[in-house]
CSV table of C-alpha atoms in Angstrom, one decimal:
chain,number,residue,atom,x,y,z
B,1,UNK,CA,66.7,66.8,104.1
B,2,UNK,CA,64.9,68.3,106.8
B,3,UNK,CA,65.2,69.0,110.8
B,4,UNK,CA,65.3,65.7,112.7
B,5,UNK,CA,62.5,66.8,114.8
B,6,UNK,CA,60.1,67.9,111.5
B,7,UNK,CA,57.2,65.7,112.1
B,8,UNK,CA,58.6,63.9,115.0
B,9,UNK,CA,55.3,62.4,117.5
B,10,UNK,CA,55.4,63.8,120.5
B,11,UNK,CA,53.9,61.9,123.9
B,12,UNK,CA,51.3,62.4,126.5
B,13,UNK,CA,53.4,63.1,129.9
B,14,UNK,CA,50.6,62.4,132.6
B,15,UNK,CA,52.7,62.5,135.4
B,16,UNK,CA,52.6,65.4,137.9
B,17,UNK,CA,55.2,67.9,137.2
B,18,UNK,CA,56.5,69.6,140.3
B,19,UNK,CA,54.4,72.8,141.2
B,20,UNK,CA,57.4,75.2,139.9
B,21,UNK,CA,55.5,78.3,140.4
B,22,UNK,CA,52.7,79.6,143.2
B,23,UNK,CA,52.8,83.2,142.3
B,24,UNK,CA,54.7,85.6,139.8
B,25,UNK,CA,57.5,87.1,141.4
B,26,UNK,CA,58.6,83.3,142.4
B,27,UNK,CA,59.5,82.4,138.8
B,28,UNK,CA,63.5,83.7,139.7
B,29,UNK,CA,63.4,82.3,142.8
B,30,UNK,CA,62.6,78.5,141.9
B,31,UNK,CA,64.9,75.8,140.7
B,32,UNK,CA,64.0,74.7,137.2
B,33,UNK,CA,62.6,71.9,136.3
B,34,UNK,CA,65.4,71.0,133.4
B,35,UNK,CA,68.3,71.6,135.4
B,36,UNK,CA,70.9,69.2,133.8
B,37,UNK,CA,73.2,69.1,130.7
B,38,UNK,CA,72.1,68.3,127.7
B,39,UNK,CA,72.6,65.0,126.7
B,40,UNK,CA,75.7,64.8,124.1
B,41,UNK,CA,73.9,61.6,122.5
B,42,UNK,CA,71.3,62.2,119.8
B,43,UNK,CA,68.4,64.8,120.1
B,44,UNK,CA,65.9,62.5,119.5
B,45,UNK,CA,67.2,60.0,122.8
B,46,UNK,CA,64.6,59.5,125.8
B,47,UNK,CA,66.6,62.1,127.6
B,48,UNK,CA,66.0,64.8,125.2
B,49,UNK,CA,62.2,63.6,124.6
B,50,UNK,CA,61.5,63.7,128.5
B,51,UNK,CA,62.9,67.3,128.3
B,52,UNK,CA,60.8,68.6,125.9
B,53,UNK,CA,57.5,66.8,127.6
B,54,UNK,CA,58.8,68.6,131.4
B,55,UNK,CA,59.1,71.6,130.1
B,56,UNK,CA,55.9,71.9,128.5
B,57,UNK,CA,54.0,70.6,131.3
B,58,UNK,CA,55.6,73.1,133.2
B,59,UNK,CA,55.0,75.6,130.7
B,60,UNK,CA,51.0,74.7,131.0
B,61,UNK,CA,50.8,75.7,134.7
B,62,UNK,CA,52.8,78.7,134.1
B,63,UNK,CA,50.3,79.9,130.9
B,64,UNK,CA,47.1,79.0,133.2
B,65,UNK,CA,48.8,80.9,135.9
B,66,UNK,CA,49.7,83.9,134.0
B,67,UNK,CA,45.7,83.7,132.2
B,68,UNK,CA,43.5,82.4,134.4
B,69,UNK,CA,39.6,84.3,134.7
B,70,UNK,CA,40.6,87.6,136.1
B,71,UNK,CA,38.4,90.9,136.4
B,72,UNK,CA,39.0,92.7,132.9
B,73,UNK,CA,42.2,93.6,132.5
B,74,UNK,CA,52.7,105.7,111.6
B,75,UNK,CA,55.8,104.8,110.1
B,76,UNK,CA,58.4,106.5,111.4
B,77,UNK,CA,60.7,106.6,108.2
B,78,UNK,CA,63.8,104.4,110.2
B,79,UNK,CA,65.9,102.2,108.4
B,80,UNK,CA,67.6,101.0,111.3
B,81,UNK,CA,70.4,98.3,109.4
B,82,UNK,CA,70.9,101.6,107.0
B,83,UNK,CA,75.1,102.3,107.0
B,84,UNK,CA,74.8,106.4,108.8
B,85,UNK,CA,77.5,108.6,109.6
B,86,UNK,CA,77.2,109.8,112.8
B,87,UNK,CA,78.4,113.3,112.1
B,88,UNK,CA,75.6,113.8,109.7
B,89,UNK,CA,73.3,116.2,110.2
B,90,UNK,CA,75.7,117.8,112.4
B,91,UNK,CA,73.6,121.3,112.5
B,92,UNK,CA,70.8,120.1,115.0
B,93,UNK,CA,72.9,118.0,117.3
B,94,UNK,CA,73.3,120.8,119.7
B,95,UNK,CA,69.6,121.5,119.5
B,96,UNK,CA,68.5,118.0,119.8
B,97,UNK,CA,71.0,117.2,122.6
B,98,UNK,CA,69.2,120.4,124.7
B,99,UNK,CA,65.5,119.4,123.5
B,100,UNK,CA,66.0,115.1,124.5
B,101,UNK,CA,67.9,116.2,127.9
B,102,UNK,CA,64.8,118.6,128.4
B,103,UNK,CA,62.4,116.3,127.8
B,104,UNK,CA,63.7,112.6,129.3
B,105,UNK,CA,61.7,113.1,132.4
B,106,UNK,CA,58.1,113.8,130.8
B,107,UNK,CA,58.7,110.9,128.1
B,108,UNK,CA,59.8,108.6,131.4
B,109,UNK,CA,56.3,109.6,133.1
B,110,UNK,CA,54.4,108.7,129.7
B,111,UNK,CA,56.1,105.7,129.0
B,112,UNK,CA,55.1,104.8,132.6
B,113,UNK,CA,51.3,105.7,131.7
B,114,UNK,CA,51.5,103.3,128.9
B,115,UNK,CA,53.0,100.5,130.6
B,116,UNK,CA,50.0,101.0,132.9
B,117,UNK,CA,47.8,100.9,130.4
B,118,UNK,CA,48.3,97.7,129.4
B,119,UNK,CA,49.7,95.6,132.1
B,120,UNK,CA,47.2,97.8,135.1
B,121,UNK,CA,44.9,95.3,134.9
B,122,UNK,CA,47.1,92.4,135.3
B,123,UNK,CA,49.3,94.0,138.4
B,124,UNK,CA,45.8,95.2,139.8
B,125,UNK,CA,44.7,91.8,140.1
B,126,UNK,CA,49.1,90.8,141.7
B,127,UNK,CA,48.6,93.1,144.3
B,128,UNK,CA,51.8,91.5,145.7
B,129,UNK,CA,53.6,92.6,142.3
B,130,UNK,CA,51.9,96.0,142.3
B,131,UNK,CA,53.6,96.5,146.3
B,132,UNK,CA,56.9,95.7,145.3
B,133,UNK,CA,57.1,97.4,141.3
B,134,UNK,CA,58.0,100.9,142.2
B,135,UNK,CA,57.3,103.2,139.3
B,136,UNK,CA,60.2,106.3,140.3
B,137,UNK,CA,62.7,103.6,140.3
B,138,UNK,CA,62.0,102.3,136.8
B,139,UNK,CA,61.9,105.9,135.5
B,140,UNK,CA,64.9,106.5,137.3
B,141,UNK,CA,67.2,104.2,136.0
B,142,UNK,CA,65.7,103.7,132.3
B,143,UNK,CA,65.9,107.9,132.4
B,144,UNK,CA,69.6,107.3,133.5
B,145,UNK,CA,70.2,104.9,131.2
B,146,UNK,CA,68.7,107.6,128.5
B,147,UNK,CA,70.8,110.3,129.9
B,148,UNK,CA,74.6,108.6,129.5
B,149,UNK,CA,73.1,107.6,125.5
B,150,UNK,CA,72.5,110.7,124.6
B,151,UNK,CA,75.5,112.0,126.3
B,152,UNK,CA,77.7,110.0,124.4
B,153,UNK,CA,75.6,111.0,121.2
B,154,UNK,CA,76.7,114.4,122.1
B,155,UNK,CA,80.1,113.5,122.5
B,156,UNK,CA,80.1,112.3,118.9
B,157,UNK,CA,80.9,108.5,120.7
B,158,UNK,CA,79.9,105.7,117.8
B,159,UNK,CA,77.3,103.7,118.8
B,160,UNK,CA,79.3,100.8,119.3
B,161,UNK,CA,81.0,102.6,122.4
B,162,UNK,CA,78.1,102.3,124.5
B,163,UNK,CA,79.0,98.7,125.2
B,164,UNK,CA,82.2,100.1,126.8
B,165,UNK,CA,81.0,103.6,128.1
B,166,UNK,CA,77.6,102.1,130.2
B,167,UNK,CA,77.9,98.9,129.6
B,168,UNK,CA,78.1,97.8,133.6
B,169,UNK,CA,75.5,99.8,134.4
B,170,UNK,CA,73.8,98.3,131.8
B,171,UNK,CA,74.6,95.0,132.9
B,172,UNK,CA,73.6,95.7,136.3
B,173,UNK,CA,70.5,97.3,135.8
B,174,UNK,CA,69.5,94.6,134.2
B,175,UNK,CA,70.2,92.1,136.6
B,176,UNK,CA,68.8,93.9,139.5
B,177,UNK,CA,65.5,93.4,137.4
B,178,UNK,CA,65.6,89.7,136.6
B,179,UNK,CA,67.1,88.7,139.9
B,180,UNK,CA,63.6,89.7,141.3
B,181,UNK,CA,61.3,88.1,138.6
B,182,UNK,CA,60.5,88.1,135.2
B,183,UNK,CA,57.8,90.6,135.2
B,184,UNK,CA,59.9,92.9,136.8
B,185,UNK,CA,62.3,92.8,133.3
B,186,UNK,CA,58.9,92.7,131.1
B,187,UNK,CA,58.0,95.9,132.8
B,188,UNK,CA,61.9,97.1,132.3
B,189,UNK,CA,62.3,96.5,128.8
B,190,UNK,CA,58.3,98.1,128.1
B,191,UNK,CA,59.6,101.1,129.9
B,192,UNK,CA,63.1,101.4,127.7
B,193,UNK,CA,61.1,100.9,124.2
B,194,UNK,CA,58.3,103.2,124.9
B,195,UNK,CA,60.7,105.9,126.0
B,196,UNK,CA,62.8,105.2,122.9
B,197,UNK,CA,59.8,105.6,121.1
B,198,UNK,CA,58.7,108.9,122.4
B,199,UNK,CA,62.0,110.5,122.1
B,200,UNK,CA,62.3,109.3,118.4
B,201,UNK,CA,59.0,111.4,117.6
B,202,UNK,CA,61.0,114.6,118.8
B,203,UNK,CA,63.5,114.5,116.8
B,204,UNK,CA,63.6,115.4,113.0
B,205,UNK,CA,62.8,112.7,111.0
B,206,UNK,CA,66.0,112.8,108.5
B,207,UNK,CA,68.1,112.3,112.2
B,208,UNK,CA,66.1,109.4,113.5
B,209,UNK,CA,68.2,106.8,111.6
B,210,UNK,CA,70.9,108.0,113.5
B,211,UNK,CA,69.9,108.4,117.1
B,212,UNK,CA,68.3,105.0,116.9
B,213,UNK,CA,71.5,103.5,116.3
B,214,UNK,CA,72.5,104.3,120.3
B,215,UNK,CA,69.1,103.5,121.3
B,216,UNK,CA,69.0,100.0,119.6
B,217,UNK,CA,73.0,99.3,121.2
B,218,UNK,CA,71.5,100.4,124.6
B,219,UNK,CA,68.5,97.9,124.1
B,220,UNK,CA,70.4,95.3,123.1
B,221,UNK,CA,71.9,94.8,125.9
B,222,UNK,CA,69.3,95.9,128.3
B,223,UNK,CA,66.8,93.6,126.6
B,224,UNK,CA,68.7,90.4,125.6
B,225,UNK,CA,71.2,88.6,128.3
B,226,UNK,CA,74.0,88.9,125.9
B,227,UNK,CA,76.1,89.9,128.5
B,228,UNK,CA,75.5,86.7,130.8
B,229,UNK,CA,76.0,85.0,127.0
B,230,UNK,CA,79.7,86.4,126.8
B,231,UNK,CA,80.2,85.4,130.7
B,232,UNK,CA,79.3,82.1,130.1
B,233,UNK,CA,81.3,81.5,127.1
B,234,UNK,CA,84.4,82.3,128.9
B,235,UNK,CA,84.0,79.3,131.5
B,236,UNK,CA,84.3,77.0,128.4
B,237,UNK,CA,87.1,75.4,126.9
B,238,UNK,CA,88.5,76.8,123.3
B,239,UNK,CA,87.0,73.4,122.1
B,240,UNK,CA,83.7,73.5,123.7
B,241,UNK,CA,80.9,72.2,121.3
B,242,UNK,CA,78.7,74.7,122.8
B,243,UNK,CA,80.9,77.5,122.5
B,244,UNK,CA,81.6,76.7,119.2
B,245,UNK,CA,77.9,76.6,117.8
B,246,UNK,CA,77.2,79.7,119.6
B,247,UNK,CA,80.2,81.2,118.2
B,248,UNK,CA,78.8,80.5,114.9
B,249,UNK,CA,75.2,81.3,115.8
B,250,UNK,CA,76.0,84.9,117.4
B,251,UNK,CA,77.8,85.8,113.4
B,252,UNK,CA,74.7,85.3,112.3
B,253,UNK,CA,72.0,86.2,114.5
B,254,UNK,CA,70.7,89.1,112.3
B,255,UNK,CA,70.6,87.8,109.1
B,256,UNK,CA,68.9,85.2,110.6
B,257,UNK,CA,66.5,87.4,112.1
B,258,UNK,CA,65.9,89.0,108.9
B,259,UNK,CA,65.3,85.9,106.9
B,260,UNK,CA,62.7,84.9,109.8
B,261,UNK,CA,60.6,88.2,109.5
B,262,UNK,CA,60.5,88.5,106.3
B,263,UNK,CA,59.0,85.2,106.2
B,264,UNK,CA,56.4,85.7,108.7
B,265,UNK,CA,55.9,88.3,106.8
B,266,UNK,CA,54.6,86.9,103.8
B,267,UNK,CA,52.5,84.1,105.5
B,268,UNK,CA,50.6,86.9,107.8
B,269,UNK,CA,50.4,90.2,104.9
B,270,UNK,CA,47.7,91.7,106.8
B,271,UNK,CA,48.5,91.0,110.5
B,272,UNK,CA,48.7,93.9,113.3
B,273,UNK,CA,49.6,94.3,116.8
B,274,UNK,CA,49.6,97.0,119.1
B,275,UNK,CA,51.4,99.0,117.5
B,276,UNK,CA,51.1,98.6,114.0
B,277,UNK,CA,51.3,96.4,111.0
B,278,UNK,CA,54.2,94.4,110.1
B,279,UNK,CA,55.4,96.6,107.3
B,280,UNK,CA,56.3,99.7,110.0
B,281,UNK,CA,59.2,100.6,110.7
B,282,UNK,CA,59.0,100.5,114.2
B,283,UNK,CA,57.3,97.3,114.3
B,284,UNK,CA,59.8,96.1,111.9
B,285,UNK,CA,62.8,97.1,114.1
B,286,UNK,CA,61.0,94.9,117.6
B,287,UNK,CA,60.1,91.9,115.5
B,288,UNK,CA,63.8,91.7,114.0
B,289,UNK,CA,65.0,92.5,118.3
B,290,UNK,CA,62.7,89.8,119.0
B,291,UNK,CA,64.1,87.7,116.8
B,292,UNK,CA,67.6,87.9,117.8
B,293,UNK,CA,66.3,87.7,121.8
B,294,UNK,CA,65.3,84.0,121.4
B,295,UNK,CA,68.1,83.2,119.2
B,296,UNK,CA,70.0,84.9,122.5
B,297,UNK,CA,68.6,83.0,125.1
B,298,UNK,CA,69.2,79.9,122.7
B,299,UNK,CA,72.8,80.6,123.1
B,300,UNK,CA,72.4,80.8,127.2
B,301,UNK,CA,70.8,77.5,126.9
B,302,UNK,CA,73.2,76.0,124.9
B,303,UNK,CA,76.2,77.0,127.0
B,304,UNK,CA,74.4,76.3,130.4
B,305,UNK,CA,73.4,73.1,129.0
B,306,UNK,CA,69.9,73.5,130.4
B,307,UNK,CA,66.3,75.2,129.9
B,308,UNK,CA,67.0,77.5,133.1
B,309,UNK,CA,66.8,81.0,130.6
B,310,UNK,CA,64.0,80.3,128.9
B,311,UNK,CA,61.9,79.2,132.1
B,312,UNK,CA,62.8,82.3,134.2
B,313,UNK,CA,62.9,85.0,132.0
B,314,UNK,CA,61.9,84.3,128.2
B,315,UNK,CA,58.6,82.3,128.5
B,316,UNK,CA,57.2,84.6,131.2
B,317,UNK,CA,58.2,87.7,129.6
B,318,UNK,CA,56.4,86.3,126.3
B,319,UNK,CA,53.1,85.3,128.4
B,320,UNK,CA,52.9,88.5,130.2
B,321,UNK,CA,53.5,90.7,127.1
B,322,UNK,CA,52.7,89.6,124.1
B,323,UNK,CA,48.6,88.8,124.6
B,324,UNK,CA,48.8,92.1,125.8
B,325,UNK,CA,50.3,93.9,122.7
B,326,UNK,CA,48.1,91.8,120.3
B,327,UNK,CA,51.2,89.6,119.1
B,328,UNK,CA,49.1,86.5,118.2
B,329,UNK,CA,50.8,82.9,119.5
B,330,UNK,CA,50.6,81.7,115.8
B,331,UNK,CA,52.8,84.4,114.3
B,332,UNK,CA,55.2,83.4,117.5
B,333,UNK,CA,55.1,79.9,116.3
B,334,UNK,CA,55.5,80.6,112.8
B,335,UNK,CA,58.3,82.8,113.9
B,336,UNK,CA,59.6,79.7,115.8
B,337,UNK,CA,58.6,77.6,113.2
B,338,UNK,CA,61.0,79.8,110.5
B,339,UNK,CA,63.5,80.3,112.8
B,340,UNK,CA,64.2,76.5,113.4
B,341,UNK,CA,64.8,75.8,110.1
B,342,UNK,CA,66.7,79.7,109.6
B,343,UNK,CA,69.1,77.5,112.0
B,344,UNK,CA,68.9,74.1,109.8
B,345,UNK,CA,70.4,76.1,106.7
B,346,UNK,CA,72.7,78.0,108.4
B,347,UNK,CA,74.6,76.5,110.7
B,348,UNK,CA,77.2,73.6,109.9
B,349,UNK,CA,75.2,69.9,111.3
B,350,UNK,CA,77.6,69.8,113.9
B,351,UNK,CA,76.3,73.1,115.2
B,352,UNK,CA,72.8,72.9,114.4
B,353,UNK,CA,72.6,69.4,116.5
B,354,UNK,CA,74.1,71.4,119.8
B,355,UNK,CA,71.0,73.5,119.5
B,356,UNK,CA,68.5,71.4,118.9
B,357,UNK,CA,66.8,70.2,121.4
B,358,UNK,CA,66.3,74.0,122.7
B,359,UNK,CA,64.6,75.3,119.8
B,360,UNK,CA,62.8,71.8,119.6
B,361,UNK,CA,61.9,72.3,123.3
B,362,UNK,CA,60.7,75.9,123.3
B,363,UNK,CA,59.0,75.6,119.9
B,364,UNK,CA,56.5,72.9,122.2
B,365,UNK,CA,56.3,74.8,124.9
B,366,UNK,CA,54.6,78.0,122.4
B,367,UNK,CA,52.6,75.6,120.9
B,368,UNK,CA,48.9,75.2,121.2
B,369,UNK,CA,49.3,72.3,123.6
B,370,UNK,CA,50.2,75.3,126.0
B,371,UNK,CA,49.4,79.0,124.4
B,372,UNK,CA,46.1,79.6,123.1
């Protein structure tokens, strides 16, 4: 047996699409196109067919947006899904408590000059984005964030207390973000990592696998819209189809993610991006994040019963971003391609139909009828 979609023909949609976006920062702003439920009938139906064919034209004028002719724009050792005791290593806390609080400002400022490394040419050339992104703010709150982690690693607080110790302000940095646009999160969530980054390198490599523990609960949440997931679910009945499947889904969503790398993996052995080939550590630990995001904002689709996640915040992110950092659109669709039938074998049918048409629907919008 094999996906109902696998091999399915997809139409030409000539019609004009409504002109969803004019400029960036409008992408939170606009209605979506796909704003109703998802039909409860089967996911190859017209309904579901004339979903998927919206959403990719739609997905076309965003990519030629985002890409049209513009002026020119070492393993770490961490074994982040390694069982740790936090009290380990307990000698250097102290120190590297002091040394991380000392140095959270500087790594904010050169996390700031990478971020403008890549995107500069690309806000250069939004001179209304490059106005309203203020730089001190973004260092501000990602340093904050920073600050109350590393305070609660002090505080010998497990990592899984973050969710209840900053979790709000979390949340609410977040939000503050995507409510203006989508680049305004991209930038957010560079910011986070390449600070993460920086502060892993200061501290002793044998207590890495530890402090990235707090980092990754932190980005979790800053990065993915988990919380908006958990939200959601609570508006829906104990019998909800959709809260069901994404019940199932969310028990899985890192083994999943695994079983999706490791296969992209092994059909692209030699592939790097930005920052490194496949096997690194660090590369390792944002392909199996990335993963889990889209497997996420499946989740938010399901339970909103419409495309509205992935056309405000997951698509843009992706089309800003990824060119940027050398992630190739064919590893993302071989990623998509993997995870679709990750789903297939590991969900029960009942499940896997609920989710369906999204991960139909987004795999066509990454393909090369849009992204090239």
């Amino acid at each position: 047996m094999k996906p109902e979609y696998e091999g399915s023909p997809v139409c030409d949609w000539n019609q004009d699409a409504s002109k969803i976006l004019t400029i960036l920062d409008q992408t939170s702003c606009s209605g979506s196109i796909i704003s109703g439920e998802c039909p409860d009938e089967n996911p190859s139906s017209k309904s579901s067919e004339m979903m998927t064919l919206m959403a990719v034209e739609w997905a076309k004028q965003y990519y030629s947006m985002i890409w049209s002719p513009n002026p020119s724009h070492s393993s770490t050792g961490i074994e982040p899904d390694q069982p740790v005791d936090i009290t380990e290593f307990d000698e250097q806390r102290s120190r590297i408590v002091s040394q991380l609080f000392q140095m959270l400002n500087i790594a904010g400022e050169i996390a700031w000059n990478k971020i403008d490394a890549v995107l500069g040419s690309y806000l250069q050339s939004h001179q209304n984005l490059l106005e309203l992104i203020k730089p001190k703010e973004i260092i501000q709150d990602t340093c904050h964030l920073y600050r109350e982690t590393i305070e609660a690693y002090a505080q010998y607080e497990y990592p899984s207390r973050l969710a209840v110790l900053v979790g709000r302000e979390i949340i609410s940095i977040r939000r503050k973000y995507s409510n203006r646009s989508a680049v305004f999160l991209a930038v957010l969530a560079m910011e986070f990592n390449y600070v993460g980054k920086i502060l892993l390198d200061w501290i002793p490599l044998k207590s890495r696998s530890i402090f990235l523990l707090y980092f990754k609960a932190v980005e979790d949440y800053l990065h993915a819209p988990i919380a908006e997931v958990h939200a959601l679910a609570a508006t829906h009945k104990a019998d909800s189809e959709a809260l069901i499947a994404v019940q199932q889904l969310l028990s899985q969503t890192t083994t999943i993610a695994h079983n999706v790398y490791n296969r992209v993996c092994h059909l692209h052995p030699g592939y790097r991006s930005i920052s490194g080939n496949l096997a690194n550590s660090m590369v390792h630990y944002s392909s199996i994040r990335d993963v889990e995001l889209f497997q996420i904002y499946l989740c938010l689709c399901a339970l909103e019963g419409s495309l509205r996640p992935v056309q405000e915040e997951l698509f843009p992110m992706c089309v800003i971003l990824y060119p940027r950092l050398n992630v190739s659109w064919e590893l993302v669709q071989d990623m998509l391609n993997s995870l679709l039938w990750e789903l297939y074998y590991s969900l029960s049918p009942e499940n896997y139909k609920v989710f369906l048409p999204y991960i139909h629907t987004i795999t066509e919008i990454f393909s090369d009828r849009v992204v090239y």
